[in-house]
Short mmCIF file of C-alpha atoms in Angstrom, two decimals:
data_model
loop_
_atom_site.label_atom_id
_atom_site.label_comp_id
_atom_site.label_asym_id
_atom_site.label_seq_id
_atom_site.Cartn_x
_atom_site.Cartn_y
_atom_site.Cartn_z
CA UNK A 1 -17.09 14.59 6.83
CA UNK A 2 -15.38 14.20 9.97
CA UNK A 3 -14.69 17.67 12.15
CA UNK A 4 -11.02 16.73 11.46
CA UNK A 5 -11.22 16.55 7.73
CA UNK A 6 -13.22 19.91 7.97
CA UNK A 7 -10.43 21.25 10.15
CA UNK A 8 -7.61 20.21 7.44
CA UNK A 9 -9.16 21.18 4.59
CA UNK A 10 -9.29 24.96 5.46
CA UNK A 11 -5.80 24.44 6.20
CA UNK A 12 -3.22 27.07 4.20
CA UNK A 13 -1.26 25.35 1.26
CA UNK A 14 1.12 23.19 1.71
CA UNK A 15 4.59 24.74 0.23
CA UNK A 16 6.15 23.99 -2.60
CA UNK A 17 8.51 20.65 -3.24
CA UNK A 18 11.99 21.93 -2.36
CA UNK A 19 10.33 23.08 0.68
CA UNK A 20 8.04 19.96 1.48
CA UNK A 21 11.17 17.92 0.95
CA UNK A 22 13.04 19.99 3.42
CA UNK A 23 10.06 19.60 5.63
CA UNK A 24 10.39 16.10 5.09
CA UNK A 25 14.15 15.02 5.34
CA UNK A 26 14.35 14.07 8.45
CA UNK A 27 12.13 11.67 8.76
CA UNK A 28 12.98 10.27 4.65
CA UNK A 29 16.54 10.02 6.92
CA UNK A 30 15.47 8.50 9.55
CA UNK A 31 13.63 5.72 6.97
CA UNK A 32 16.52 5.37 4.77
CA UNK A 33 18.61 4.49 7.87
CA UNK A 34 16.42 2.03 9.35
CA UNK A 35 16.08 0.24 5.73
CA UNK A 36 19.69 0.64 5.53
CA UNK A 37 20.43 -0.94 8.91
CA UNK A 38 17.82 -3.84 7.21
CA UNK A 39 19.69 -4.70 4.40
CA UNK A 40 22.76 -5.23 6.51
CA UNK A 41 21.25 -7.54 8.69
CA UNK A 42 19.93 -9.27 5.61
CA UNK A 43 23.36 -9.15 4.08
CA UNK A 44 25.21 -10.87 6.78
CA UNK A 45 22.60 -13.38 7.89
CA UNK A 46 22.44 -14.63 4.23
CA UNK A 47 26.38 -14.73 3.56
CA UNK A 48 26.55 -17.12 7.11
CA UNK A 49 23.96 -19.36 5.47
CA UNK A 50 25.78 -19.06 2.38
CA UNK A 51 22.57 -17.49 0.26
CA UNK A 52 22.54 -14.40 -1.44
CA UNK A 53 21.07 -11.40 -0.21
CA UNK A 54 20.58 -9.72 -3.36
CA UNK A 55 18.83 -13.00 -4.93
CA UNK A 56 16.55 -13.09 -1.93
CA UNK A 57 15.69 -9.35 -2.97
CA UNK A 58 14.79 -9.49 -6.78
CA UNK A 59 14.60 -13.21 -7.93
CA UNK A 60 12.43 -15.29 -5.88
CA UNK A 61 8.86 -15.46 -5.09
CA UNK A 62 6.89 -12.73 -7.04
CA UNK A 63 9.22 -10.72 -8.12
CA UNK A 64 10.33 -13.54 -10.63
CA UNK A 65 6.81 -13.18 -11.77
CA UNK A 66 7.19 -9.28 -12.28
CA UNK A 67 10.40 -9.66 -14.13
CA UNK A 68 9.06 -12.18 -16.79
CA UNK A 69 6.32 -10.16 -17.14
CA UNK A 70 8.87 -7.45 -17.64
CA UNK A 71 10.54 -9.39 -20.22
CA UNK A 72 7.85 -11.83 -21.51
CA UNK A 73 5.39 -10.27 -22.05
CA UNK A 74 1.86 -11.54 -20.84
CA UNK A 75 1.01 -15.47 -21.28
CA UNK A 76 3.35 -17.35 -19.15
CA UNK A 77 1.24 -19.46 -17.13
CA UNK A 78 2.24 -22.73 -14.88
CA UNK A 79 -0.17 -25.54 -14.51
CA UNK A 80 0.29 -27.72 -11.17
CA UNK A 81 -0.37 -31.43 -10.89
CA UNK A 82 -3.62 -30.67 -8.48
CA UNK A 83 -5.19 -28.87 -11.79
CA UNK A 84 -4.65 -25.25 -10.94
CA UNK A 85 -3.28 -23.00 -13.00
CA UNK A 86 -1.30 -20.41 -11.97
CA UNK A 87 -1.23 -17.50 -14.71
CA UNK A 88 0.68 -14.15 -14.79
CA UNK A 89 -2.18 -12.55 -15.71
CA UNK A 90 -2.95 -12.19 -12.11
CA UNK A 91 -0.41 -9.74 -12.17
CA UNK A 92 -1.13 -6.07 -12.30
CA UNK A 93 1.33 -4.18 -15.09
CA UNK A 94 2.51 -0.87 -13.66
CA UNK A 95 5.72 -2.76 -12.05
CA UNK A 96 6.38 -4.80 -15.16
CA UNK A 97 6.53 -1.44 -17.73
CA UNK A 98 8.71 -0.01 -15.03
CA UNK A 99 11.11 -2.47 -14.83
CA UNK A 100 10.94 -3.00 -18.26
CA UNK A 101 12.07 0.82 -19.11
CA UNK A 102 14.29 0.73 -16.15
CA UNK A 103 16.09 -1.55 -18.68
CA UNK A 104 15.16 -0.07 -21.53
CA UNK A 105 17.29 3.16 -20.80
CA UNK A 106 20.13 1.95 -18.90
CA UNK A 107 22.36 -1.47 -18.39
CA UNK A 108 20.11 -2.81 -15.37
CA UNK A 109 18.46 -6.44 -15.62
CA UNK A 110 15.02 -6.42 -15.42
CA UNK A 111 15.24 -7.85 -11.35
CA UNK A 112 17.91 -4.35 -11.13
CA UNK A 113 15.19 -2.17 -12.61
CA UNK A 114 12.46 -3.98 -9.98
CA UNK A 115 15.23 -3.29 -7.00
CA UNK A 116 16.01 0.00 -8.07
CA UNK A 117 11.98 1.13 -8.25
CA UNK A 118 11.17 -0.64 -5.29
CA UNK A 119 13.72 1.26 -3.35
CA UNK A 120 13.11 4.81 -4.74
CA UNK A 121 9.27 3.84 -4.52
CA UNK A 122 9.57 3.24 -1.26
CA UNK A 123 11.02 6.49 -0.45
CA UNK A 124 8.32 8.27 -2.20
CA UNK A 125 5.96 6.16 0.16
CA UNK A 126 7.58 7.19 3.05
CA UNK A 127 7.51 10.72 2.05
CA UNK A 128 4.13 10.77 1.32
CA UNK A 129 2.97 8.92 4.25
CA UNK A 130 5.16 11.88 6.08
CA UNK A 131 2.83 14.33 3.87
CA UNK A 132 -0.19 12.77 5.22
CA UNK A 133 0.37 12.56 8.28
CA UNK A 134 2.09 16.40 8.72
CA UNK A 135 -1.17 17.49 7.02
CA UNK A 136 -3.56 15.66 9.33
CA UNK A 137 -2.02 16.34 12.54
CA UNK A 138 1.78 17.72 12.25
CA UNK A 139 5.47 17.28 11.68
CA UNK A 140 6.68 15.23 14.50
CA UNK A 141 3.71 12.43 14.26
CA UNK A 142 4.37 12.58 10.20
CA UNK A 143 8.34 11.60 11.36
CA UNK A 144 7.33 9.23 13.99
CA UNK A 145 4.39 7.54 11.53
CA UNK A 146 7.35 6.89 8.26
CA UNK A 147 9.51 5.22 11.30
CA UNK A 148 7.00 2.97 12.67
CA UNK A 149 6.04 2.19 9.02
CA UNK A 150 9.97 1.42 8.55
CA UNK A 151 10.17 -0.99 11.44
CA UNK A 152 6.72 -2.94 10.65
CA UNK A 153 8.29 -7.02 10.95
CA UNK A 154 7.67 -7.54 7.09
CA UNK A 155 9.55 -4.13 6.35
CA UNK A 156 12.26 -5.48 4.45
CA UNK A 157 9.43 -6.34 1.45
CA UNK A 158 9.69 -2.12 1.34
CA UNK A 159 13.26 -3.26 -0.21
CA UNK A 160 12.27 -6.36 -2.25
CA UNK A 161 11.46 -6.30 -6.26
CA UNK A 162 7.80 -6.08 -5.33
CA UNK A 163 4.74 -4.27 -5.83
CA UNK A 164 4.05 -2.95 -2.19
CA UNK A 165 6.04 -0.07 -2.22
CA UNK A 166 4.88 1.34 -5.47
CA UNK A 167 0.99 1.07 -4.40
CA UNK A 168 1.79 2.34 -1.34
CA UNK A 169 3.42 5.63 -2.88
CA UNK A 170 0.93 6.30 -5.16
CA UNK A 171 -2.16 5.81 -2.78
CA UNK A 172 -0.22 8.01 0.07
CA UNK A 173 0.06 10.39 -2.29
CA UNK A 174 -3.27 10.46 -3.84
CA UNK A 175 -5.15 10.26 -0.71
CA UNK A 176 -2.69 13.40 -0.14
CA UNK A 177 -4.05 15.11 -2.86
CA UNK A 178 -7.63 14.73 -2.20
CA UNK A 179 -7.19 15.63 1.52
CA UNK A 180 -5.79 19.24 -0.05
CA UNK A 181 -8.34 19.05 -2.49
CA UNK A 182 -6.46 18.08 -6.00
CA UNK A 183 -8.62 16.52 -7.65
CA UNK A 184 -7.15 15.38 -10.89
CA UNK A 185 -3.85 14.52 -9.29
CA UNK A 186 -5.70 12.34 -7.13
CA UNK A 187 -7.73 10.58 -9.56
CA UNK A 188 -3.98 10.53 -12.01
CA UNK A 189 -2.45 8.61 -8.61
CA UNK A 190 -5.52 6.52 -7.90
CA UNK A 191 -5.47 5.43 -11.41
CA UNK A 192 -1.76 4.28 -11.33
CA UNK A 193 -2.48 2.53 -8.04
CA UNK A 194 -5.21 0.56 -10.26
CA UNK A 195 -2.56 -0.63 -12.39
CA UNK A 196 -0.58 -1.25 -9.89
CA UNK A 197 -2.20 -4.18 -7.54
CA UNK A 198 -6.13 -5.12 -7.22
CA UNK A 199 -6.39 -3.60 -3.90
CA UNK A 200 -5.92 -0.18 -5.79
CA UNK A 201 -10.13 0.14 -5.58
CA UNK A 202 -9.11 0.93 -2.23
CA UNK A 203 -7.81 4.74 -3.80
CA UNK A 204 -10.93 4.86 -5.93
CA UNK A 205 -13.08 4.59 -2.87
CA UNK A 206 -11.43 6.85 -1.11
CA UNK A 207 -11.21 9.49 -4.04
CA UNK A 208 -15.09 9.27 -5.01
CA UNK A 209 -16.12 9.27 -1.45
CA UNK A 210 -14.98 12.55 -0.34
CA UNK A 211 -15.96 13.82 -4.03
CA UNK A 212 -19.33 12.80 -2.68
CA UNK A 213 -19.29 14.40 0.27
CA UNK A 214 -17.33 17.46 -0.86
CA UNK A 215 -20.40 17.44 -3.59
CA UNK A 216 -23.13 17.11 -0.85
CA UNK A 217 -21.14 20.43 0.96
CA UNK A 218 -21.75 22.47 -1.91
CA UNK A 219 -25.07 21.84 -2.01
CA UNK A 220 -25.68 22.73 1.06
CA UNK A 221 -23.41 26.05 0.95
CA UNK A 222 -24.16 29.14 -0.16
CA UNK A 223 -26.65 29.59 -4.13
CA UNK A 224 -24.05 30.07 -6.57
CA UNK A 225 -25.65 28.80 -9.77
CA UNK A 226 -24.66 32.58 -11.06
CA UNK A 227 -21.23 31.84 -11.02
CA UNK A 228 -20.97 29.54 -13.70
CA UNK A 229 -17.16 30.40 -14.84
CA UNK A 230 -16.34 31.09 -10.85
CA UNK A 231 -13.83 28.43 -8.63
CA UNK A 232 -16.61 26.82 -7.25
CA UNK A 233 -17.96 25.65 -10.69
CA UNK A 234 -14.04 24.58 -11.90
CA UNK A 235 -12.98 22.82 -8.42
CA UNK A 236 -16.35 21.22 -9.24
CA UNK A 237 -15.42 20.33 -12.61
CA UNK A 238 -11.81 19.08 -11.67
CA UNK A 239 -13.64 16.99 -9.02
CA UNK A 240 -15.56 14.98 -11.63
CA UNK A 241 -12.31 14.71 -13.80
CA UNK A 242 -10.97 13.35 -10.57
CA UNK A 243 -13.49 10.57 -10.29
CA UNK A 244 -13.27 9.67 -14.01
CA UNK A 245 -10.17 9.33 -13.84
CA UNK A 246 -9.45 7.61 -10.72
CA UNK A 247 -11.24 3.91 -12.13
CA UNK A 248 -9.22 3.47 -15.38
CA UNK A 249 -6.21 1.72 -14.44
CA UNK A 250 -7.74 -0.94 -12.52
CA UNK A 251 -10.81 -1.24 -14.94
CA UNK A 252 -8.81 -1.15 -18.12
CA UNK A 253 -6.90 -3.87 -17.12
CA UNK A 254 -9.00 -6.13 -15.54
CA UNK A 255 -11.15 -5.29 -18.79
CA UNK A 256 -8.45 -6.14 -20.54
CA UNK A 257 -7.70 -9.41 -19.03
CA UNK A 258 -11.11 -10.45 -19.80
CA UNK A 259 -10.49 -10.46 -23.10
CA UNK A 260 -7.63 -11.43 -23.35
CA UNK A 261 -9.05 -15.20 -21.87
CA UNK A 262 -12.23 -14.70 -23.50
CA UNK A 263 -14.37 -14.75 -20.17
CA UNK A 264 -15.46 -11.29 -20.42
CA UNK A 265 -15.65 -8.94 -17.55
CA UNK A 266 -15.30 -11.04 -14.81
CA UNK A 267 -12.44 -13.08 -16.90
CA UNK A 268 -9.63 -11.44 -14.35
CA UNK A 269 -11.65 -13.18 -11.43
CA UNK A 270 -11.07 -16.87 -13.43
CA UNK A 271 -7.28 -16.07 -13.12
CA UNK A 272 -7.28 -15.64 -9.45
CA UNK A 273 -9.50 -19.15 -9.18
CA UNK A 274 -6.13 -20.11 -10.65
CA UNK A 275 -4.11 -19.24 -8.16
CA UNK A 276 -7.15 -20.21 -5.04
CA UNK A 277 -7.33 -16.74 -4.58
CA UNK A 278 -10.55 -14.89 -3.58
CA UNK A 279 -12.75 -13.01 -1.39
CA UNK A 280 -14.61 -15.56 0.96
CA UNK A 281 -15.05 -12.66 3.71
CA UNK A 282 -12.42 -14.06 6.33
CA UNK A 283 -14.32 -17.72 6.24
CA UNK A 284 -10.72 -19.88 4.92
CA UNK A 285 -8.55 -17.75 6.99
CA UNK A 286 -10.59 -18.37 10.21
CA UNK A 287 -10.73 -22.04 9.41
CA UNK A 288 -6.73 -21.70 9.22
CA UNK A 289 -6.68 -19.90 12.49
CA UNK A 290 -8.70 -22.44 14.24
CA UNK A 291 -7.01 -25.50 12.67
CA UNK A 292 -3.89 -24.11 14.70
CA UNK A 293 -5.64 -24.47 18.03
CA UNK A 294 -5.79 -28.65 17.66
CA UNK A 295 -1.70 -28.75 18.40
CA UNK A 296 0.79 -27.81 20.51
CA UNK A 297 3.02 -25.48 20.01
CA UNK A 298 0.72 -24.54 16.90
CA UNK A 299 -1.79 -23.43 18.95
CA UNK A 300 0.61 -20.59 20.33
CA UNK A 301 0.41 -19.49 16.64
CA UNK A 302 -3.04 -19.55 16.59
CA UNK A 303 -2.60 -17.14 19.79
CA UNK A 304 -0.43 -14.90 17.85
CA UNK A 305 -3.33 -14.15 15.11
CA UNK A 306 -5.94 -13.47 17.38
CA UNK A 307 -4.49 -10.90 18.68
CA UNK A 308 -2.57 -9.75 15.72
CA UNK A 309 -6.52 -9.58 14.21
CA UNK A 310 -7.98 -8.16 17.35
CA UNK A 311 -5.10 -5.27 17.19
CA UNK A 312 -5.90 -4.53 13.70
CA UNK A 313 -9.35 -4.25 14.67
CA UNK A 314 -8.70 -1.97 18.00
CA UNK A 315 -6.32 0.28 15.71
CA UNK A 316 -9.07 0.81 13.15
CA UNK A 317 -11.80 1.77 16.13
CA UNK A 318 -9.21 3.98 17.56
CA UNK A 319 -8.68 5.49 14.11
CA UNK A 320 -12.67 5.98 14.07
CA UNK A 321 -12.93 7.62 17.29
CA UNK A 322 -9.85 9.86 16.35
CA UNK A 323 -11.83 11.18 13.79
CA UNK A 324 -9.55 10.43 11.34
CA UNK A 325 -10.50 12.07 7.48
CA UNK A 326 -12.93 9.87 5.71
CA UNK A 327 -11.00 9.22 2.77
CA UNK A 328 -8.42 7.88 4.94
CA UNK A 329 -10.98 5.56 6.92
CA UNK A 330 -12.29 4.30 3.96
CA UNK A 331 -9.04 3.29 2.19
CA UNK A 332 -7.72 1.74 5.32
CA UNK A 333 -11.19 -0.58 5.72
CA UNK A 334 -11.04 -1.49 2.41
CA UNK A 335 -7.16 -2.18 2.26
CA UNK A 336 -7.83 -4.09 5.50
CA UNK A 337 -10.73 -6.17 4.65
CA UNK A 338 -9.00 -7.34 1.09
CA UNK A 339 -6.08 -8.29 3.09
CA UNK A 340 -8.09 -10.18 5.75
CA UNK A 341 -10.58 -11.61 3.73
CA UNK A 342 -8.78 -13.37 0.99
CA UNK A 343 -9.31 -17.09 0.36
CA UNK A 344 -5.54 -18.21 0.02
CA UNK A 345 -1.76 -16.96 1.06
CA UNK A 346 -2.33 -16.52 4.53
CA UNK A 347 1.37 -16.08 5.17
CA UNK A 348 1.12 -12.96 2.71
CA UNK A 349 -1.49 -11.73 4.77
CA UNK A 350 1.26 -9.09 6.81
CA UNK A 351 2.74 -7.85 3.81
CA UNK A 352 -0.82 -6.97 1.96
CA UNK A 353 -1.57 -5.14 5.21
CA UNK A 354 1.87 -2.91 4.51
CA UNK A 355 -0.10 0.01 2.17
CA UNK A 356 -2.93 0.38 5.70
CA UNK A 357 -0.43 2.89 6.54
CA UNK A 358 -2.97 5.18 8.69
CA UNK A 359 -3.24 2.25 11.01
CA UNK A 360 -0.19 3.25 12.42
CA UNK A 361 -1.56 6.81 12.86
CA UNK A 362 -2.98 6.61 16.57
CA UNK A 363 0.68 4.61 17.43
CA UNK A 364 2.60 7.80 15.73
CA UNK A 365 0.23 10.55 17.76
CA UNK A 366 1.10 8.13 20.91
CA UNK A 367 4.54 8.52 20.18
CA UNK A 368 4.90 11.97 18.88
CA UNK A 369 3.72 12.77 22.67
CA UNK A 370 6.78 11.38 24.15
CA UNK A 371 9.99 12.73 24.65
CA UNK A 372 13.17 12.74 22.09
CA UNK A 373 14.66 10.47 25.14
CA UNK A 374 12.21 8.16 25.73
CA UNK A 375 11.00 7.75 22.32
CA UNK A 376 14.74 6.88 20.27
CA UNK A 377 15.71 4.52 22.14
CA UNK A 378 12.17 2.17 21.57
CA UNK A 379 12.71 2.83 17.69
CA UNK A 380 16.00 2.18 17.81
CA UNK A 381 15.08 -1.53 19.67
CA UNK A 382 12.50 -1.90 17.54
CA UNK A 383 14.39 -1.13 14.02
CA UNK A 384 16.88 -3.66 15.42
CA UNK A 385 14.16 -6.59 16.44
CA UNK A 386 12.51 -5.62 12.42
CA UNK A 387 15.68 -5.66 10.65
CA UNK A 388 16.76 -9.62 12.36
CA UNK A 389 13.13 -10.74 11.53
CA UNK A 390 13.22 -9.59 8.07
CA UNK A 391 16.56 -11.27 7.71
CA UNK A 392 15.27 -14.64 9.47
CA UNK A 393 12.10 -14.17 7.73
CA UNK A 394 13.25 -13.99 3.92
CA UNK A 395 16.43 -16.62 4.51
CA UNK A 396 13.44 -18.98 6.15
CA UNK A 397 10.11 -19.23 4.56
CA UNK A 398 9.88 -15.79 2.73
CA UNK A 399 6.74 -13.92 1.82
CA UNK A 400 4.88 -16.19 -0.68
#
């Protein structure tokens, strides 16, 4: 465990909701404005190019997928002329039942219910990334880390019908809870993140890792085999539960998948083949990224992901040498690697990298330091430069 994780977790308790939300408000403000000022610059540029907004939002891409999941059920599946098949299987269900009771209990569409829990989902996010953040170092780096996570390029998918919002809320808050030692809440969360998108083994590792560690701690603290009814042996107890818990959403349902196709555990794998999706470990994605370099201006692209790649890297290092808490470090090299490493969609490739929120950590300590002076008026050029990319971005090519 790093000395920074030992210093947080003999931290007092954090205080109770209506006072961690209080804690929190300004910087949930400070997000909701810079969405807000997001959707306006999506609104206008789409009603000059004479597209709607809203459309762009909840019915295009995947979250057309979500929503006939949502209403369909499982077992839609679209085969292209090239042979693939593209099934929405691949699809993880936590979304889908959401949007689905979202319509259940009120008169929202199913693409409503999707906008409506993407946008409080992103909110919890935010506030949770806040949490972490606060808890870890302190208030003004938990404000300045939810802004920077606000004016990422690809924020405006924080406001689309998708899934990124939702995993990131429920592993910000899970990794929360194991950092404060909650054990089953954690493994609840990490569970919800399984069924929420693959990358959710990301929480899992995280969870069972500092289980691990915490477990190796006790062994090396003080003999209390006496104390079989004491805290030690039920924190001990919760912490399995924890780790029981925190593999069932992503294993029932990739379980489940492989049944459903009759291809047995690794049936779920089949589906992505579907789609060319896969974990190659970076090979197609640096084939892509040198393929740019045989053109002009391409290769200026090609310049661009270098260095987007070789800042990635240099955050993680920097989050190392920070001595960031391990279950942070390990979700954020997982999350990282997944995102990096996948065989196909290399234009999602910025919007998988949305729930490596403790990336941003070192950039929000940087930026905590400065002064209320120097520091607004960079968000507030940034939040401006995000919210006209996300609007040329989704009224141009989109996120695939």
């Amino acid at each position: 465990m790093t000395d920074l994780e030992t210093r947080t977790a003999g931290r007092p308790g954090a205080p109770g909701p209506p006072g961690a939300l209080r804690r929190a408000a300004p910087a949930l403000l400070g997000y909701a404005a810079v969405r807000a000022l997001g959707l306006l610059a999506l609104a206008l540029w789409s009603a000059a190019r004479d597209k709607s907004a809203y459309t762009l939002l909840t019915a295009r891409w995947d979250s057309l997928w979500y929503t006939r999941v949502a209403e369909l059920g499982y077992g839609y599946e679209v085969r292209l002329p090239n042979g693939d098949v593209h099934s929405n299987l691949a699809f993880f269900p936590l979304l889908p039942w959401l949007e689905r009771l979202g319509a259940a209990v009120s008169p929202l569409s199913y693409a409503d219910a999707g906008f409506v829990v993407s946008l409080l989902a992103s909110l919890a996010a935010a506030w949770g990334i806040f949490a972490v953040a606060d808890h870890v170092y302190d208030r003004r780096v938990g404000g300045c880390a939810v802004l920077l996570w606000a004016v990422l390029p690809v924020g405006v998918v924080q406001s689309m019908a998708y899934s990124e919002s939702l995993f990131t809320a429920l592993a910000a808050w899970s990794l929360y809870a194991v950092l404060t030692g909650r054990w089953v809440t954690a493994g609840i969360l990490a569970s919800l993140a399984g069924l929420t998108r693959p990358v959710g083994l990301a929480v899992t590792a995280a969870v069972w890792v500092a289980a691990v560690v915490a477990f190796g701690r006790d062994r090396n603290g003080p003999d209390d085999r006496d104390d079989r009814d004491g805290p030690d042996h039920r924190d001990r107890a919760r912490r399995v539960l924890g780790m029981l818990l925190a593999p069932l959403g992503a294993a029932g349902y990739v379980l489940w998948v492989g049944h459903r196709t009759g291809k047995g555990p690794l049936g779920y794998l089949d589906v992505q083949a579907g789609w060319r999706n896969g974990f190659d470990g970076g090979a197609a994605f640096a084939r892509f990224v040198a393929a740019k370099f045989t053109s002009f201006p391409a290769a200026l692209a090609g310049v661009g992901l270098v260095v987007g790649v070789a800042l990635l890297v240099r955050l993680y290092v920097v989050c190392v040498r920070q001595r960031q808490p391990l279950p942070l470090l390990v979700y954020t090299g997982i999350v990282t690697v997944l995102a990096l490493c996948a065989s196909s969609y290399f234009g999602s490739k910025p919007r998988l990298l949305l729930p490596a929120f403790p990336l941003l950590l070192p950039l929000a300590l940087g930026l905590a330091r400065l002064r209320t002076s120097r520091s607004a008026p960079v968000v507030c050029a940034v939040a401006v430069a995000s919210a006209a990319y996300g609007a040329f971005w989704l009224n141009g090519s989109g996120p695939p």
